XYZ file of C-alpha atoms in Angstrom:
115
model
C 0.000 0.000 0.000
C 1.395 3.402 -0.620
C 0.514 6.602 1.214
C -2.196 7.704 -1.228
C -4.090 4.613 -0.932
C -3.807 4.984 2.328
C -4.911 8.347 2.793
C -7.993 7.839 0.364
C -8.906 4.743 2.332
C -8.750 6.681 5.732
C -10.724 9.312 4.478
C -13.584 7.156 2.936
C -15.065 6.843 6.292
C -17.514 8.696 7.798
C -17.003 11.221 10.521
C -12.935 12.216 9.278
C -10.499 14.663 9.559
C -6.932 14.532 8.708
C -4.627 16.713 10.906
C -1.063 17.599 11.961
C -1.096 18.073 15.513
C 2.304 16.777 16.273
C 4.530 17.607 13.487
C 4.375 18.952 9.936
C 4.995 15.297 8.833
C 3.045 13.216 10.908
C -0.506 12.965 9.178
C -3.411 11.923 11.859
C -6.990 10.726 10.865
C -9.508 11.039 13.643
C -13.072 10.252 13.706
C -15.333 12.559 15.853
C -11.802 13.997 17.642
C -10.708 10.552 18.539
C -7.194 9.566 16.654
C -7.335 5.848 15.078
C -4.518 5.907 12.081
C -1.583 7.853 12.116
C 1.994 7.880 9.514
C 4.850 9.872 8.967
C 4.694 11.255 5.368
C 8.063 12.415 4.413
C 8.861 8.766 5.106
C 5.742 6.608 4.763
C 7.808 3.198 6.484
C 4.940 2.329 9.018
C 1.521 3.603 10.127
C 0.284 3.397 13.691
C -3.438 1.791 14.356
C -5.494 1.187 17.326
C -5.494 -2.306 18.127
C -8.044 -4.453 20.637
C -5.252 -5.687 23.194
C -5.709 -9.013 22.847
C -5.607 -8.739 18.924
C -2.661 -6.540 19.392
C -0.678 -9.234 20.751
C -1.736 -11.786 18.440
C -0.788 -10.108 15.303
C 2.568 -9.063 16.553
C 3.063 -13.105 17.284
C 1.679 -13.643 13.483
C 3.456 -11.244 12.074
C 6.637 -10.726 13.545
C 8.689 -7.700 12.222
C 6.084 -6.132 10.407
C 3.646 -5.588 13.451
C 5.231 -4.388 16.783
C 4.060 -2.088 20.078
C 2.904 0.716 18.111
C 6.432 3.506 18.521
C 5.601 6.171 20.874
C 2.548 5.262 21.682
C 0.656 3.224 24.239
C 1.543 -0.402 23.569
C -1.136 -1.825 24.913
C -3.744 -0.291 22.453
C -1.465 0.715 18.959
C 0.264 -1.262 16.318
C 2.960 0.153 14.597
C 2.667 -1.727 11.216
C 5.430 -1.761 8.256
C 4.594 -0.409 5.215
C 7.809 -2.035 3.228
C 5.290 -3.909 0.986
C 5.469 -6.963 2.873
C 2.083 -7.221 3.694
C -1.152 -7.366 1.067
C -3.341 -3.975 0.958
C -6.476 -6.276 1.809
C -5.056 -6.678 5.184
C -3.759 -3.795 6.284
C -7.298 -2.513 4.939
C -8.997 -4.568 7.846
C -6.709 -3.354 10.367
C -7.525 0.141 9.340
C -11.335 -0.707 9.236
C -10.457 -2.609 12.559
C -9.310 0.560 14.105
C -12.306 3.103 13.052
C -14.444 0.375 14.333
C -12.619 -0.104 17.353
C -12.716 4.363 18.174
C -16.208 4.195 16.602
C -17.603 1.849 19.415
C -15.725 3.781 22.457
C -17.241 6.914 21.586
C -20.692 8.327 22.864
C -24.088 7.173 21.613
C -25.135 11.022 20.196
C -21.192 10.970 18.305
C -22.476 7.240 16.987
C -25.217 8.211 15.900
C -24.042 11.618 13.824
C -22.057 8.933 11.608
């Protein structure tokens, strides 16, 4: 996947807005204020996605070296996942769907209901 399909997939969602609240490179999609995909896109090596703990874990184990502890972030809850063309675009697709759902469900019913 390369950043544009990546950005156009992010954006195909309801509820989004793309923002650069760290850094001029580090592109941030949010739904409803809430962050759930993140990359660096000078660079484009990795992108960062919320991540059910549990599911977290197993896809590092399934994938190791191209999903780890998402990088500066809480562990726990973010994958950091390589973008070196090692995995297909189908699924890092469901991870990205994964991780709207996944900030979708957490936030309040009125926000829910808006998308």
């Amino acid at each position: 996947m390369n950043i544009e399909s990546f950005h156009d997939y992010c954006l195909s969602f309801s509820g989004i807005a793309e923002e650069f609240p760290f850094d001029e490179t580090t592109l941030v999609f949010k739904v409803m204020g809430k962050m759930f995909a993140f990359c660096d896109v000078d660079e484009f090596e990795s992108i960062n996605l919320k991540c059910d703990p549990v599911k977290a874990v197993e896809l590092r184990e399934e994938y190791p070296g191209l999903v780890e502890p998402g990088y500066h972030m809480n562990k726990k809850h973010w994958n950091t996942v390589s973008m070196q063309g090692n995995l297909p675009d189908d699924l890092i697709k469901k991870w990205i769907k994964d991780s709207y759902d996944l900030v979708v469900a957490k936030l309040p019913k009125h926000d829910r209901e808006k998308l």
